[in-house]
Coordinates of C-alpha atoms in Angstrom, one line a residue:
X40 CA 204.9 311.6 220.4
X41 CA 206.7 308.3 219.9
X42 CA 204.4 305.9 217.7
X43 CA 205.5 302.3 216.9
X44 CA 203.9 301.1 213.5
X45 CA 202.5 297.1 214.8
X46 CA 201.7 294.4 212.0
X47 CA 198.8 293.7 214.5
X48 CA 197.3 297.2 215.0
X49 CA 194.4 295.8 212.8
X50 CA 193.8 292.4 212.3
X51 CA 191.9 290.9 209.8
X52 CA 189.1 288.6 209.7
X53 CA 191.0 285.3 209.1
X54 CA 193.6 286.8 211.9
X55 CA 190.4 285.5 214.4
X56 CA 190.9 283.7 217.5
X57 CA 191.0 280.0 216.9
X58 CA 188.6 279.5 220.0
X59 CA 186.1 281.7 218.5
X60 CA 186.7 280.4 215.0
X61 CA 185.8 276.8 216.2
X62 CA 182.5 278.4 218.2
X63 CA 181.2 280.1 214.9
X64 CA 181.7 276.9 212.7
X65 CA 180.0 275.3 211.3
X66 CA 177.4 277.8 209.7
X67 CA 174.0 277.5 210.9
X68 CA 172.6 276.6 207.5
X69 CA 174.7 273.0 208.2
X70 CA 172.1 272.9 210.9
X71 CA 168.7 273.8 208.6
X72 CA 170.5 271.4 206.0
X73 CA 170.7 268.3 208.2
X74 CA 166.9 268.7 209.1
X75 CA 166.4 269.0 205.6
X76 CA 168.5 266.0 204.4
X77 CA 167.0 264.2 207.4
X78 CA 163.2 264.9 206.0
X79 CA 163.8 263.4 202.7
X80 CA 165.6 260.2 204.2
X81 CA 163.1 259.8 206.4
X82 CA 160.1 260.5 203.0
X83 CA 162.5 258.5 200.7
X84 CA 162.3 255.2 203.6
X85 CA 158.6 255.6 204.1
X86 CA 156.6 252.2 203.5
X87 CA 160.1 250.5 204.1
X88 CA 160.5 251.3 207.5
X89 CA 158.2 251.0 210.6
X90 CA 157.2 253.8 212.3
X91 CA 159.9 253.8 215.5
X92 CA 162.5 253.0 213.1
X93 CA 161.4 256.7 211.5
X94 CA 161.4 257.9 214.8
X95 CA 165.2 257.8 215.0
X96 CA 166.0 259.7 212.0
X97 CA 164.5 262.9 213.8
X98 CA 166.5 262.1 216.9
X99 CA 169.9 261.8 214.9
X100 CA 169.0 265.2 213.1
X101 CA 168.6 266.7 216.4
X102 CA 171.9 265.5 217.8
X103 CA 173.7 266.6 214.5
X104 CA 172.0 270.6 214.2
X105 CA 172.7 270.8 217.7
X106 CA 176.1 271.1 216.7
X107 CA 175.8 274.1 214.5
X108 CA 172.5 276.1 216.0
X109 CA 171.9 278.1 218.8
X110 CA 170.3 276.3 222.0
X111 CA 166.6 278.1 221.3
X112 CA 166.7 277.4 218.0
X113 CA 167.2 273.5 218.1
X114 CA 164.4 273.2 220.8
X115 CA 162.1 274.7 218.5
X116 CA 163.0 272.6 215.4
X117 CA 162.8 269.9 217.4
X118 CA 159.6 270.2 218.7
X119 CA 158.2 271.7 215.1
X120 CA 159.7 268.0 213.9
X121 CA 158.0 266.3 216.3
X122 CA 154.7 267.7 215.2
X123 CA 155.8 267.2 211.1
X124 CA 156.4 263.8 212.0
X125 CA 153.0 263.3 213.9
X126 CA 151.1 264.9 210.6
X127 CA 153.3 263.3 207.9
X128 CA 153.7 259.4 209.4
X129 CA 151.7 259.0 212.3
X130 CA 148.1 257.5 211.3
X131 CA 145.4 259.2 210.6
X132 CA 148.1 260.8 208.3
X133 CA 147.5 264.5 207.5
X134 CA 146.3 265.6 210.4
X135 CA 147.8 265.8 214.7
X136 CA 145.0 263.3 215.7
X137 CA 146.9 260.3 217.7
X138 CA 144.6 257.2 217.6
X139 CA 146.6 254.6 219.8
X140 CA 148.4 255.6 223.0
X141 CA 151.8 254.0 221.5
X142 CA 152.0 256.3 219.0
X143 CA 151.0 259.0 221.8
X144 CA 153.7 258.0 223.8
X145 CA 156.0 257.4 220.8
X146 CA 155.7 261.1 219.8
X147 CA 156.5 262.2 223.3
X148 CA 159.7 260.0 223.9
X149 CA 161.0 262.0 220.7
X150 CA 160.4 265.1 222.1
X151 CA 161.7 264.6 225.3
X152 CA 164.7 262.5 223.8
X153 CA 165.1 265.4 221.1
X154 CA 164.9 267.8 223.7
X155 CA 167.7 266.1 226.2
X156 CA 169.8 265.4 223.1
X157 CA 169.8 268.7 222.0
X158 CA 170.6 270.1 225.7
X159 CA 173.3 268.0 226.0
X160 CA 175.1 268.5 222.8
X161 CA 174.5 272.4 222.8
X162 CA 176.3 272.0 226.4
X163 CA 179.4 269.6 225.0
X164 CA 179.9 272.5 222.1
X165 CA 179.9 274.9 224.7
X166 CA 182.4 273.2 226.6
X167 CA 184.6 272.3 224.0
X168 CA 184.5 275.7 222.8
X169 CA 185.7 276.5 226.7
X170 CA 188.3 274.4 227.1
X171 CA 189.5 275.3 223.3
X172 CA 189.8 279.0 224.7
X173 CA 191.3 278.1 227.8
X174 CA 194.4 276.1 225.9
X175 CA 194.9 279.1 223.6
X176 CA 194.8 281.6 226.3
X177 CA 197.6 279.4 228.1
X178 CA 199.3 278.8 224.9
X179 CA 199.9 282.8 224.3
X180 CA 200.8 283.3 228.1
X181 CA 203.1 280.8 227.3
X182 CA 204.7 282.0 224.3
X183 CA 205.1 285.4 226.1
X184 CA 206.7 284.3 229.0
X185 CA 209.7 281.9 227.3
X186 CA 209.4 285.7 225.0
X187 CA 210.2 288.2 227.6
X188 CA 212.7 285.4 229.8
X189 CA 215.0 285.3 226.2
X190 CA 215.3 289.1 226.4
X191 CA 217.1 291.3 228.6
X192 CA 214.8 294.3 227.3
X193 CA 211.1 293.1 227.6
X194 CA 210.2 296.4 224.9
X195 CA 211.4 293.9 222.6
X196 CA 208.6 292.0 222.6
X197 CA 205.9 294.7 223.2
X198 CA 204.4 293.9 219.8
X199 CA 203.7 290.5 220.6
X200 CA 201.7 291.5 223.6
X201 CA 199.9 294.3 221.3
X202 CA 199.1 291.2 218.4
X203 CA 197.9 288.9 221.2
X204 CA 195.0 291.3 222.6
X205 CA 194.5 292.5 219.0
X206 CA 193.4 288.4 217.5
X207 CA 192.3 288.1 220.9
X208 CA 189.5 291.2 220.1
X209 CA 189.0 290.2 216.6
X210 CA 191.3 292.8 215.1
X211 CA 189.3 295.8 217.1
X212 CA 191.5 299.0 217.9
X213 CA 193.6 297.9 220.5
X214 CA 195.6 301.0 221.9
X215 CA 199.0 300.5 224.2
X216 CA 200.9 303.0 226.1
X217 CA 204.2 302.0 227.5
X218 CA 206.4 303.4 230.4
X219 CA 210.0 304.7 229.5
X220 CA 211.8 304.4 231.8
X221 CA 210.5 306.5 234.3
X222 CA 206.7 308.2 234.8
X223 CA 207.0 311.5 234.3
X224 CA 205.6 313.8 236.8
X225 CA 203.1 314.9 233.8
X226 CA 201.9 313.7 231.0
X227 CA 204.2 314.1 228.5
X228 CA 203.6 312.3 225.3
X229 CA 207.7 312.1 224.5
X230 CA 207.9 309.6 228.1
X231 CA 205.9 307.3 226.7
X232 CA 205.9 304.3 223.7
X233 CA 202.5 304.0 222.1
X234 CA 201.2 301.4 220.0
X235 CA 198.1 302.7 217.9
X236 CA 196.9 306.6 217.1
X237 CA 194.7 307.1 220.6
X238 CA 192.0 309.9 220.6
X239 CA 192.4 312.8 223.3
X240 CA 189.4 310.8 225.4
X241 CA 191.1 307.5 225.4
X242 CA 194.8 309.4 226.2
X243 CA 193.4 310.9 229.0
X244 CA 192.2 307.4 230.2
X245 CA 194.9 305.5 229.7
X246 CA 197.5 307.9 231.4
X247 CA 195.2 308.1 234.3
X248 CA 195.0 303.9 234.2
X249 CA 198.9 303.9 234.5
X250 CA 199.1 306.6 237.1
X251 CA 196.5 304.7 239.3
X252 CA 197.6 301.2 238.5
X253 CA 193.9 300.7 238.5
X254 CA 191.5 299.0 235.6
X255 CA 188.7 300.8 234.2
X256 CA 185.7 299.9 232.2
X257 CA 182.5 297.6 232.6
X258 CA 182.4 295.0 235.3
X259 CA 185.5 296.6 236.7
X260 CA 183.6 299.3 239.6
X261 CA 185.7 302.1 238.1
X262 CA 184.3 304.2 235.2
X263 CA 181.9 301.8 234.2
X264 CA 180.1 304.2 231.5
X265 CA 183.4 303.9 229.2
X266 CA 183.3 301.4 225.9
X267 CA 186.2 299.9 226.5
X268 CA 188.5 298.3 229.2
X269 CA 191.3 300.4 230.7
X270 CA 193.6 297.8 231.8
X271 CA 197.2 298.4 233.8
X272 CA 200.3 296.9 232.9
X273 CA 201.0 296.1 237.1
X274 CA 203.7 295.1 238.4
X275 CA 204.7 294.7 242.2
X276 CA 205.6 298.5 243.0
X277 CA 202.7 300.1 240.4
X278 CA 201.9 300.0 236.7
X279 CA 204.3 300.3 233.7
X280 CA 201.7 301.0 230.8
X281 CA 198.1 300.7 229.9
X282 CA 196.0 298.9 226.8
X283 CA 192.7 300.3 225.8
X284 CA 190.3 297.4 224.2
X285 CA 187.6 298.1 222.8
X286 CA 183.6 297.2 224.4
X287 CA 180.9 298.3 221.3
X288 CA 178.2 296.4 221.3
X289 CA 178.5 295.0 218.1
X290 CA 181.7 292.8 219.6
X291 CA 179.5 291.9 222.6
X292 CA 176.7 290.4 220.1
X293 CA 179.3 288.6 218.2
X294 CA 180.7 286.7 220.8
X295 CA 176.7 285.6 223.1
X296 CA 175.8 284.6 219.4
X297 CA 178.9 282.7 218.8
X298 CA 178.2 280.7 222.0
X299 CA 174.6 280.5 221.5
X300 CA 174.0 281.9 224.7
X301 CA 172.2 285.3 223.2
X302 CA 173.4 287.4 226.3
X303 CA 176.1 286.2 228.8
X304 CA 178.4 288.3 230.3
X305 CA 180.8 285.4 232.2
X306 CA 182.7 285.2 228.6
X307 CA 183.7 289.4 228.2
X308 CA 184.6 288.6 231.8
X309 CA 186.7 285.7 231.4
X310 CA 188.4 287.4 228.6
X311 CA 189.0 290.6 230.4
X312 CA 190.8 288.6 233.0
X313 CA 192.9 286.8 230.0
X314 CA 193.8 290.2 228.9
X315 CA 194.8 291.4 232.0
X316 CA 197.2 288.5 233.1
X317 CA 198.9 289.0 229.5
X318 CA 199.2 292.6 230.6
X319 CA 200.4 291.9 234.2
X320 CA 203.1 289.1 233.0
X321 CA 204.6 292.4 230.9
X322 CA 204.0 294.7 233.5
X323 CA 206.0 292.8 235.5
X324 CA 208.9 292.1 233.1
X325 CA 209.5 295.6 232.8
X326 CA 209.6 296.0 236.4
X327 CA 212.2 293.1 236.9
X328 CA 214.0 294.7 233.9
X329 CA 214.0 298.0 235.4
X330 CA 215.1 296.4 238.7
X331 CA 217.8 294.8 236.8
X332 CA 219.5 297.7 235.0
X333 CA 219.3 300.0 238.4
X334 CA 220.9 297.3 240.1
X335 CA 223.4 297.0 237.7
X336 CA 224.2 301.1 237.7
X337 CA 224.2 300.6 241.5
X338 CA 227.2 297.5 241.2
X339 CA 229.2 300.2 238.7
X340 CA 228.9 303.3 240.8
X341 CA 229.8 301.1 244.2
X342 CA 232.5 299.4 242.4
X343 CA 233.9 302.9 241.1
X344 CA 233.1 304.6 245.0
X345 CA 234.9 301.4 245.7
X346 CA 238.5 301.9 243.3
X347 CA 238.5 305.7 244.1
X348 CA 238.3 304.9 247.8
X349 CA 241.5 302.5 247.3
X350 CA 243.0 304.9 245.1
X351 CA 243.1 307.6 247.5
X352 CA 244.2 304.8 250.3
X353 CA 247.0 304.0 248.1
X354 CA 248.2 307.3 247.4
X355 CA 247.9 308.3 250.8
X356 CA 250.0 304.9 252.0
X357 CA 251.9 304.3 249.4
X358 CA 253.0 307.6 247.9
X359 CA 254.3 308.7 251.8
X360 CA 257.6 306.7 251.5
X361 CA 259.1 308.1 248.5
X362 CA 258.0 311.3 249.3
X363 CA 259.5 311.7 252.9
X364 CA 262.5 309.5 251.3
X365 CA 263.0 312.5 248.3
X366 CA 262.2 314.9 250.7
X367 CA 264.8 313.6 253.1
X368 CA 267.6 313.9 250.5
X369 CA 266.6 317.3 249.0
X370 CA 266.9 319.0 252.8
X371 CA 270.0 317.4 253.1
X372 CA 271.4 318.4 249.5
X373 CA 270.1 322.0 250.2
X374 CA 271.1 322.5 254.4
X375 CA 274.4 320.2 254.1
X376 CA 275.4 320.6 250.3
X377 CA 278.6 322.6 251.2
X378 CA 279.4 319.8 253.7
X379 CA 278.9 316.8 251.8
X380 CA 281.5 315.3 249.5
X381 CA 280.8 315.2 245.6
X382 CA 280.1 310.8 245.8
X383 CA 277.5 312.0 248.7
X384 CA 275.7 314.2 246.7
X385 CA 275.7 311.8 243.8
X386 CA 273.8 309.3 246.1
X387 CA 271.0 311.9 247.4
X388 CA 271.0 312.9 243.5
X389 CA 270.5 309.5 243.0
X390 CA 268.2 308.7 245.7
X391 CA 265.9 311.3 244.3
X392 CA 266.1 310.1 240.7
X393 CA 264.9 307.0 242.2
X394 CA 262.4 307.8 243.9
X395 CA 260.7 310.0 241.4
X396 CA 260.7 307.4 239.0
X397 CA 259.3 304.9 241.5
X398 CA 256.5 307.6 242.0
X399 CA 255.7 307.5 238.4
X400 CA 255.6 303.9 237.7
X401 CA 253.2 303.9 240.4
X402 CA 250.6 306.8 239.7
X403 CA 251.3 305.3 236.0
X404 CA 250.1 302.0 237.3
X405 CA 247.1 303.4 239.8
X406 CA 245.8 305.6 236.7
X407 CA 245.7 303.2 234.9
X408 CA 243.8 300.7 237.5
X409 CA 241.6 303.5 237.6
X410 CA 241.3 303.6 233.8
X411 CA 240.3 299.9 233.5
X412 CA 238.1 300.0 236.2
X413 CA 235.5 302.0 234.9
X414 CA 232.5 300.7 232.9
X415 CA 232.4 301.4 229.4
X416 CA 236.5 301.3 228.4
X417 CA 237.9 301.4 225.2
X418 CA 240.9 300.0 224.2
X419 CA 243.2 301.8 221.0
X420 CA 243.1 298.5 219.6
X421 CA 245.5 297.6 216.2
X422 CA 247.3 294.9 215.0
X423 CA 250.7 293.7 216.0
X424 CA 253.1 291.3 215.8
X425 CA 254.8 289.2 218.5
X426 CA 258.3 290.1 217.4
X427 CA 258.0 294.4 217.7
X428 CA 255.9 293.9 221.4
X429 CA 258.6 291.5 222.9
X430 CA 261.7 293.6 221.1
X431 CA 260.1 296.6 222.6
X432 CA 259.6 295.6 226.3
X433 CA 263.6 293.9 226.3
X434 CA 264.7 297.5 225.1
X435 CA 262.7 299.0 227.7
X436 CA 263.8 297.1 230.7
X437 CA 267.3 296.9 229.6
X438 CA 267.1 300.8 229.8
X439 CA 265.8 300.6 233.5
X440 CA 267.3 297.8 234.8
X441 CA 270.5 297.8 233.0
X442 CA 271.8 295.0 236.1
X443 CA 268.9 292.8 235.0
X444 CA 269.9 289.3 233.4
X445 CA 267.2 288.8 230.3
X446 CA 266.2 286.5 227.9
X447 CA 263.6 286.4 225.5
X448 CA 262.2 284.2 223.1
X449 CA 259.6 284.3 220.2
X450 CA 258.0 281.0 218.6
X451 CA 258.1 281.4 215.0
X452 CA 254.8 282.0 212.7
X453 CA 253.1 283.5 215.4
X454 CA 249.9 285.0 214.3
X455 CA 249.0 288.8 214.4
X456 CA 247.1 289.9 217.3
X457 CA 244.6 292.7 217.7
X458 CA 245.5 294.7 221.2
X459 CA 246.3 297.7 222.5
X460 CA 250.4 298.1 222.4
X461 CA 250.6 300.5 224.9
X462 CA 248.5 298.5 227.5
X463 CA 250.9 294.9 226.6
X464 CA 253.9 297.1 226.8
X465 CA 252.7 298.0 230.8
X466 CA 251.4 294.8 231.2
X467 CA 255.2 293.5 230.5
X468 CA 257.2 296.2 232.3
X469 CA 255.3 295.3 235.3
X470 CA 255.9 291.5 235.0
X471 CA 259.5 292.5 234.3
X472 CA 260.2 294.7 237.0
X473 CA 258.7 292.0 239.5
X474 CA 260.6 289.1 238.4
X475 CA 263.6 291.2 238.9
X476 CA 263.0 291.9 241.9
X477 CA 262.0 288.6 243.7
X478 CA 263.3 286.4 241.0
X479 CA 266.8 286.1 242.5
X480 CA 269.7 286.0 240.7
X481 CA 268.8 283.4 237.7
X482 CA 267.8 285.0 234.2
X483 CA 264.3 286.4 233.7
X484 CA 262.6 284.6 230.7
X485 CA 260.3 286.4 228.3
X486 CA 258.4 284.1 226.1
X487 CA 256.1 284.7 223.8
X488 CA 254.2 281.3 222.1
X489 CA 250.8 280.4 220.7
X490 CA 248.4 277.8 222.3
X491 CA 244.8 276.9 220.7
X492 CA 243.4 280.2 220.1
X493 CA 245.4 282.1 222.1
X494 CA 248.6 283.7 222.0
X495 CA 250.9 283.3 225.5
X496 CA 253.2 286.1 226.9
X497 CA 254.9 284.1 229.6
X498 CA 257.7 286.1 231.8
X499 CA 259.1 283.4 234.0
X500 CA 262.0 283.2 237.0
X501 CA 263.5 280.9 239.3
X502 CA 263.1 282.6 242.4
X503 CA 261.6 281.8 245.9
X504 CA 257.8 281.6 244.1
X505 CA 254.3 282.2 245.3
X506 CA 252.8 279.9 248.5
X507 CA 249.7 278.1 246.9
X508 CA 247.4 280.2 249.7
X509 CA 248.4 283.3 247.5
X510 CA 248.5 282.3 244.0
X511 CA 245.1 284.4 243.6
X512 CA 245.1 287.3 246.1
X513 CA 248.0 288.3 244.6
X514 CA 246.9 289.9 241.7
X515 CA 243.8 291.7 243.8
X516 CA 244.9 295.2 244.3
X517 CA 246.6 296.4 247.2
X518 CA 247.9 292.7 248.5
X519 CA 251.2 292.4 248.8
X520 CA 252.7 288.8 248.7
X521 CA 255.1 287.5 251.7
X522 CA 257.9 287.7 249.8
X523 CA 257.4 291.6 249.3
X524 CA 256.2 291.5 253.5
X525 CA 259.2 289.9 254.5
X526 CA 261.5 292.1 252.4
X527 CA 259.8 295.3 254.2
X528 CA 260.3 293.7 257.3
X529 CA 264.5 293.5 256.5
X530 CA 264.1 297.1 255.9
X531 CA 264.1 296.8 252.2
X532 CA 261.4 298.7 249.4
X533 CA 257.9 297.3 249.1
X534 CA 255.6 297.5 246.7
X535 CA 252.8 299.1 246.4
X536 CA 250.3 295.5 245.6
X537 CA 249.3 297.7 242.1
X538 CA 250.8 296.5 239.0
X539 CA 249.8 292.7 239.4
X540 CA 245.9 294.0 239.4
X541 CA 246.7 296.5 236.5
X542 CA 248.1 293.2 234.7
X543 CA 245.7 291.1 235.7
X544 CA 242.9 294.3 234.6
X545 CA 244.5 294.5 231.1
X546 CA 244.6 291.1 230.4
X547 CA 240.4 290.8 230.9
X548 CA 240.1 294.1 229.4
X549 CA 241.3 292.2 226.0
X550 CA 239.1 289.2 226.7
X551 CA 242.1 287.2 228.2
X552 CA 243.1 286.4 231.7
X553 CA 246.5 286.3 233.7
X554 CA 247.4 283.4 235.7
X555 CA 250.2 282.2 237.8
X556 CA 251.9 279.2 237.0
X557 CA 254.7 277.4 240.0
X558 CA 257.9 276.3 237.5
X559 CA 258.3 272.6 238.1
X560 CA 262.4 273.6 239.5
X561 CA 261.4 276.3 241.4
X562 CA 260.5 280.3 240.8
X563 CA 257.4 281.4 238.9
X564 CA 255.8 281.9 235.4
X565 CA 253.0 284.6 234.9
X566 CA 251.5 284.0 231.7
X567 CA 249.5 286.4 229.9
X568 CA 246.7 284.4 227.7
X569 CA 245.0 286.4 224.8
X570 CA 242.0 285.3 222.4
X571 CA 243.1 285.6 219.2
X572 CA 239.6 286.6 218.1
X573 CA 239.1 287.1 214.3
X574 CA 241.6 286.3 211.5
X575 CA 244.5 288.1 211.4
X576 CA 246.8 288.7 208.7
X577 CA 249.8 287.5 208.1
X578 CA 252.7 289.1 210.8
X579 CA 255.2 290.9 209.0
X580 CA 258.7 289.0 209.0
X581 CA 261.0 291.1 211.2
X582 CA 263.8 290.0 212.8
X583 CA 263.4 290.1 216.8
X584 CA 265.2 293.0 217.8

């Protein structure tokens, strides 16, 4: 079973609510001190002040114990200092005879002022000790809402739930069981995060809380023999844990003394539905959090249902032209090869040569879509220097497109980046390769220079360029710009619409992006822009090859 150690599992005594610390302070004795200090004032100014002038001393002690004693209690001591005020300083002294009706009626306006003084204060402590509860209570809903919104994984903050209902209890044993991810179909303890060491009874109650979504306890109509409240974690589609808090009787007697009340049950009640709406505000973060990851897994497997379905479009399209096109030319090689001069075979030879390597630039290029595509991808990441990945893509294309005019350029003292080589050197055979083929018949520019935290691969052309309308479809995968359309239409060889969105893929899968630029003369510039990222050492001094 899964147990997570909490700093509030018990609390201590000083850990207790503010609220009730302000209802148990101060100490009754304040109370049996102010009558006290009020009977020697009153002794002390005897023969110095007349009797109404006494009178008040009695009614300001009353208004000041009321403060710190329990509703029966100041009635009493006000009516028993009503009666030691009659014997003491009310003639015939020393006894509760009354011989004028002023006095009479002076000893019962203390009382009944004593009395209403004592009511009311006893009321505005109760009160104040109210609305004191309330603000806390809104202050830790507060603090675990703006919690669980800074989080994408509301477990985080489990323990501040668990530390809330502990203070809020007085450091009792509060017991939490938490959903992961998924109820089980039976109880198994592995499914679940506690908080706290449960006994078998309270397990049992607290699985069968979050099965039924349901609380339990006193004043709840469920179980109302238990000890303690059962309360659900709920969110909208059910419950995703359960806290156990404690009901003995010596909590009960804590909190009707602390409010002077001696037995009230609207209090428990007001804190069982605190408790609960703490519980129901986490309850329903997990839900949203749960919501949020299946959502997510639903986005990736629809996006990869989504790739493999244009995958297998593409290869289906795109791979039938070179294959009737080889296919063609091996039929006539092997039915006509007698027939057919030696400069004729040499073309179908060639034709096929061609074709096979179109087919594997392109299943290079839909692989590696594919590749990128998927969630999760890790790149073979090292450092390298401008020089070696621009000297390495001019070798390459000069190798395949020996007809191809080239120029390249590196800005000196560029930094070392951190990439994948292999994934740059695609990324640049594919800009290459389509410069060269729409760019006309000016030199195709490779540049590679450094901007503000970036470094630039820029492969640039002076051809026919890109309409403003497609400057951003292009590089989605399968569109094919008009100038690849119209050159189908002459009868010429079109592209698949795959290595712009495998560029434009490995340029975000290093952090960057891949934009297209219109040249202020005419043609095109795709620039590659990657983040530089952490401190790189210093590139090694080769010679651009």
């Amino acid at each position: 079973m899964a147990r997570v150690p909490s700093e509030a599992s018990v609390a201590p005594a000083a850990a207790q609510p503010h609220g009730l610390r302000l209802l148990m302070r101060p100490h009754p004795a304040w109370g049996l001190l102010i009558w006290g200090l009020a009977a020697g004032l009153m002794a002390w100014l005897d023969g110095h002040v007349d009797l109404a002038g006494l009178a008040m001393l009695p009614v300001l002690a009353a208004a000041l114990a009321a403060l710190c004693l329990p509703l029966g209690v100041s009635l009493a001591l006000s009516a028993l200092a009503v009666l030691a005020f009659n014997w003491w300083f009310v003639p015939p002294r020393g006894s509760f005879q009354v011989d004028l009706r002023h006095h009479a009626l002076l000893l019962g306006a203390m009382l009944l002022v004593n009395w209403i003084v004592t009511w009311l204060m006893v009321a505005q402590r109760r009160l104040a000790a109210q609305l004191a509860r309330q603000a806390r209570h809104a202050h830790q809903l507060r603090e675990l809402g703006e919690a669980l919104r800074a989080v994408d994984d509301p477990l985080e903050h489990a323990g501040l739930l668990f530390s809330h209902l502990a203070r809020e209890f007085q450091g009792a044993p509060v017991l939490m069981l938490l959903q992961q991810p998924k109820l089980p179909a039976t109880d198994l303890p592995e499914a679940v995060r506690w908080f706290g060491e449960p006994d078998d009874d309270t397990r049992v109650g607290l699985w069968l809380c979050l099965r039924q979504s349901r609380a339990m306890g006193p004043g709840t109509g469920r179980h109302e023999e238990l000890r303690q409240w059962l309360l659900p974690l709920r969110g909208r589609h059910g419950a995703r844990g359960a806290v156990s808090l404690p009901l003995d009787e010596n909590w009960l007697n804590a909190l009707a003394q602390a409010v002077g009340t001696g037995d009230s049950p609207a209090l428990p009640e007001a804190m069982r539905a605190h408790a609960q709406a703490l519980c129901d505000q986490m309850g329903a973060a997990l839900e949203h959090a749960q919501a949020a990851r299946l959502t997510t897994q639903a986005r990736q497997l629809a996006q990869e249902h989504a790739t493999r379905n244009a995958l297998l479009a593409a290869i289906s399209h795109d791979y039938r032209t070179p294959l009737a096109t080889m296919l063609g030319a091996a039929s006539s090689l092997q039915d006509q090869g007698d027939r057919l001069s030696a400069a004729q075979r040499r073309t179908l030879l060639a034709t096929v040569i061609d074709e096979i390597g179109r087919l594997g630039e392109l299943t290079e290029n839909t692989l590696q879509l594919a590749r990128l595509s998927s969630p999760g991808v890790q790149l073979r990441l090292d450092w390298e220097s401008a020089e070696d990945i621009v000297g390495a893509a001019m070798r390459r294309a000069g190798q395949r497109h020996p007809q191809g005019a080239l120029r390249a350029r590196v800005e000196p003292g560029l930094p070392l980046l951190r990439c994948d080589a292999l994934l740059l050197a695609q990324l640049l055979d594919n800009l290459i390769a389509n410069a060269l083929k729409y760019g006309g018949d000016s030199p195709v520019e490779l540049l590679a220079r450094a901007q503000p935290g970036h470094w630039v691969l820029a492969v640039r052309d002076r051809g026919p360029g890109v309409p403003p309308e497609w400057r951003q479809r292009i590089f989605d995968v399968f569109q094919r710009g008009p100038v690849d359309l119209a050159a189908t239409e002459r009868g010429g060889r079109s592209g698949a619409g795959v290595g712009l969105a495998v560029c434009r893929a490995i340029a975000e899968a290093h952090g960057g992006m891949l934009r297209l630029r219109a040249r202020g003369h005419g043609g095109s510039s795709f620039e590659c822009w990657l983040p530089l990222g952490e401190a790189a050492p210093e590139p090694a001094k080769e010679a651009t090859a």
